[in-house]
Tab-separated table of C-alpha atoms in Angstrom:
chain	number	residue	atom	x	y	z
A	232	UNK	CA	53.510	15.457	4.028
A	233	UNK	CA	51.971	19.094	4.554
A	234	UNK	CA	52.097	21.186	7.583
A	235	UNK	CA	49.851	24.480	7.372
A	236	UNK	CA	49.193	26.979	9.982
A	237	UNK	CA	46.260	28.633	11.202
A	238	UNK	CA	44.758	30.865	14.030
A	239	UNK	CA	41.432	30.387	16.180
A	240	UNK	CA	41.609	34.436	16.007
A	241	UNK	CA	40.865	36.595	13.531
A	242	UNK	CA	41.316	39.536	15.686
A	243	UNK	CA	44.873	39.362	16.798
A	244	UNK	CA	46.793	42.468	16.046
A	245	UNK	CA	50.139	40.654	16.466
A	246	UNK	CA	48.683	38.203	13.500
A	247	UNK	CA	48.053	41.684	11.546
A	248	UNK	CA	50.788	43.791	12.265
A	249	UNK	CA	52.903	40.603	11.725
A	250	UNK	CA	51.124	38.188	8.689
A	251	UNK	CA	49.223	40.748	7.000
A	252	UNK	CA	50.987	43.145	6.425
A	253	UNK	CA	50.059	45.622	9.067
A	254	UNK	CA	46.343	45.437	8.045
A	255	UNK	CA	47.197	45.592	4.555
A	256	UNK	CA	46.450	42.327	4.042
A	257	UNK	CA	43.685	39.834	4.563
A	258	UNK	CA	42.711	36.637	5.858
A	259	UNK	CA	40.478	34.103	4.843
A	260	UNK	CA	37.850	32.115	6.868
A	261	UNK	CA	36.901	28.661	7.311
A	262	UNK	CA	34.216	26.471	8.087
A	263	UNK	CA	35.801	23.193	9.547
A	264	UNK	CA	33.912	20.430	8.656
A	265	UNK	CA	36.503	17.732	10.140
A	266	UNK	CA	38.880	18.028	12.498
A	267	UNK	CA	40.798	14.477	11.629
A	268	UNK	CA	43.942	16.597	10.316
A	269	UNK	CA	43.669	19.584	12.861
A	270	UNK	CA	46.346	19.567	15.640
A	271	UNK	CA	46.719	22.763	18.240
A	272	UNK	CA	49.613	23.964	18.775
A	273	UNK	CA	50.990	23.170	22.505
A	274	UNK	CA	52.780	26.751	23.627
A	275	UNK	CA	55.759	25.862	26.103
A	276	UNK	CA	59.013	27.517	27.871
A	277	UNK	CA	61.361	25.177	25.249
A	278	UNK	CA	61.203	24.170	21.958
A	279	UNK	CA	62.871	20.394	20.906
A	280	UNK	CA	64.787	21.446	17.579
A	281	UNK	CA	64.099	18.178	15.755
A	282	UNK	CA	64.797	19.067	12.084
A	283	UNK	CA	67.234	15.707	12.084
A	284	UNK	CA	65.086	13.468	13.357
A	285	UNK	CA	62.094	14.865	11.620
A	286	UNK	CA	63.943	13.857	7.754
A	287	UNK	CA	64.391	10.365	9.179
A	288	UNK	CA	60.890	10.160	10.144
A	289	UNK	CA	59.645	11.985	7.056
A	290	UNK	CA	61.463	9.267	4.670
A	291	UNK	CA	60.013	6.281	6.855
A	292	UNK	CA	56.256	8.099	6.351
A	293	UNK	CA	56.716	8.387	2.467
A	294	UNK	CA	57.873	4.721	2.462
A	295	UNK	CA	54.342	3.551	4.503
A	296	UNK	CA	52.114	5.932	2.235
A	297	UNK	CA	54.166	4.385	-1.298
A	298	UNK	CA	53.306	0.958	0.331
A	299	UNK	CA	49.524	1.831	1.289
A	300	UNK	CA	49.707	3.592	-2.758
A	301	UNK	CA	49.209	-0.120	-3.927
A	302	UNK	CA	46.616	-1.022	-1.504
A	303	UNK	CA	42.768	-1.082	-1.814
A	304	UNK	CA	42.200	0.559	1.267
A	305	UNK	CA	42.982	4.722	1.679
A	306	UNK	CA	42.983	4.541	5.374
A	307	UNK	CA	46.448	5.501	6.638
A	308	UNK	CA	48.210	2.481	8.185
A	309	UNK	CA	48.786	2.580	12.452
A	310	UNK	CA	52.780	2.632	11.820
A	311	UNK	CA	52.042	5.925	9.637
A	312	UNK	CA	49.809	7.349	12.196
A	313	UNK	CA	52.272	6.789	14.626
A	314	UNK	CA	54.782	8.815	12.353
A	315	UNK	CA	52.376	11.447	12.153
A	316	UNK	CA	52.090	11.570	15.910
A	317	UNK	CA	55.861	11.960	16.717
A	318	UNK	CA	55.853	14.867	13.906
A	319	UNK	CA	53.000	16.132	15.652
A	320	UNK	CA	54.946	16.285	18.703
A	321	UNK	CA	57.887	17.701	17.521
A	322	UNK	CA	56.130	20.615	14.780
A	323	UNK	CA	53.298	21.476	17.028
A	324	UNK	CA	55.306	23.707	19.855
A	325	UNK	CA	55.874	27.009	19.712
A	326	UNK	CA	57.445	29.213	22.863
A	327	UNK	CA	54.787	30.837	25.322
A	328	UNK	CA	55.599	34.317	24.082
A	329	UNK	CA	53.402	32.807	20.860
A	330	UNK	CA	50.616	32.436	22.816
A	331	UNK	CA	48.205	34.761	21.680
A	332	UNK	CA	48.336	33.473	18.249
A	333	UNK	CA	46.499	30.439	19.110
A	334	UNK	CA	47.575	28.363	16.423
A	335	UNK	CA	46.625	24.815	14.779
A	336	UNK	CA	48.097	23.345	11.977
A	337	UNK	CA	46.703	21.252	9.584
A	338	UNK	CA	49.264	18.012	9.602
A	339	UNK	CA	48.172	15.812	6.576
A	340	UNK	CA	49.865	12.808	4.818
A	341	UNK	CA	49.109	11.870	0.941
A	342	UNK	CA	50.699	9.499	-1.506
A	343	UNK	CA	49.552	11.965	-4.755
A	344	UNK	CA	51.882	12.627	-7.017
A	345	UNK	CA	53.169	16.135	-7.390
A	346	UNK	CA	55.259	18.412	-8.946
A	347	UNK	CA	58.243	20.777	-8.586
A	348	UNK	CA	55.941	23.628	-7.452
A	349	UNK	CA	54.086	21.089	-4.838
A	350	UNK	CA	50.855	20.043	-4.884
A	351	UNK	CA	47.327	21.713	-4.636
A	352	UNK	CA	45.292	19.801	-1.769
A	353	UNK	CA	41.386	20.047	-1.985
A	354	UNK	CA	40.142	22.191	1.031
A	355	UNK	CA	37.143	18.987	1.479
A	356	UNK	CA	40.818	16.401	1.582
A	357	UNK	CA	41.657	18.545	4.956
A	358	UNK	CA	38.272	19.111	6.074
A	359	UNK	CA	37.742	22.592	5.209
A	360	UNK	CA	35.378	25.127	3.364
A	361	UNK	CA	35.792	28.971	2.843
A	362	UNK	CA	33.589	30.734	4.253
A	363	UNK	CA	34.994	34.253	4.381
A	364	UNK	CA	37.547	36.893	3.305
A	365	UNK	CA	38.707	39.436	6.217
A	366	UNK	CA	39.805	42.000	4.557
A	367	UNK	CA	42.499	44.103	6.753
A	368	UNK	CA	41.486	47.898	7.139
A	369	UNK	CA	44.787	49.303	6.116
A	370	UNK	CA	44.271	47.648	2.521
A	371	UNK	CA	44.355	49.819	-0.483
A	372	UNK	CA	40.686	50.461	-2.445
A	373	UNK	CA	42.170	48.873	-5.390
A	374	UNK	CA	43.170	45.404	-3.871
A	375	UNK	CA	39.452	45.797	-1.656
A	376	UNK	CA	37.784	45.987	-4.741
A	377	UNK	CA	39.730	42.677	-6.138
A	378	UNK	CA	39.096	40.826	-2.918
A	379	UNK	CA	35.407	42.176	-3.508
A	380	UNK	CA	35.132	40.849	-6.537
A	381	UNK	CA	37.109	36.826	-5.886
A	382	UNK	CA	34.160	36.859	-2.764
A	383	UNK	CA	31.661	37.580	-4.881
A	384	UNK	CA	32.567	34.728	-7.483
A	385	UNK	CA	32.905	32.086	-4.775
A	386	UNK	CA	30.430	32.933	-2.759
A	387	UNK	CA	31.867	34.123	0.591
A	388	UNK	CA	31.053	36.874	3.091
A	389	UNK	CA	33.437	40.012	3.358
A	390	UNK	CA	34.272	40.907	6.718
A	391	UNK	CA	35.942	43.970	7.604
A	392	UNK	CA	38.532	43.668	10.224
């Protein structure tokens, strides 16, 4: 199971003071192309602390996706959606004063194999494509030039933020 977060706003300061390293950093853009795996995140006075609840319900998804592993079919059975739902629930709520980072997260379940150092998911698997590098305007010239360069070799726009 992977849960990855992401903002609607690329102009946040909180998200660059904060993420990036005030400005320092950058931030890449993408394209969605499907939004099957994208859930927003609901913002809300109190936050249900379900880490217990969320191993139990982790261990019953990894036994439905071994299960489906053997089938013909790669659509995600209804008793792993379900799963997927309740972890959506509890890992998609953040406290109001988060607001302004208006965040989704990409919620996605796979039977792959992987390693000790995880697993590398396809940006097409999530429904994805990068489309752009912000670069953040405190960044050094050296790092601007290598974040120059990596857009240049895959094609994507450089935005300045």
């Amino acid at each position: 199971l992977f849960i990855s977060c992401f903002t609607i706003s690329s102009a946040d300061d909180f998200m660059w003071e904060n993420y990036a390293n005030n400005y320092q950093g950058f931030a890449i853009e993408y394209e969605v192309k499907d939004k099957l795996y994208l859930y927003p995140v609901n913002y809300c006075d109190e936050v249900i602390n379900g880490s217990s609840l969320y191993i139990d319900l982790y261990e019953n998804l990894k036994r439905d996706i071994e299960a489906e592993k053997y089938s013909k079919s790669n659509v995600i059975s209804d008793s792993a959606m379900n799963i997927i739902s309740i972890i959506y629930t509890l890992y998609c709520r953040k406290q109001v004063i988060f607001s302004s980072e208006k965040e989704v997260r990409i919620i996605y379940a796979t039977s792959k194999p992987h390693n000790e150092k995880g697993r590398k998911i396809a940006y097409k698997d999530i429904g994805l494509e990068p489309s752009a590098i912000i670069i953040g305007c405190h960044m050094s010239e050296e790092y601007k030039n290598l974040i120059r360069q990596l857009a240049k070799e895959k094609k994507l726009k450089i935005i300045n933020s």
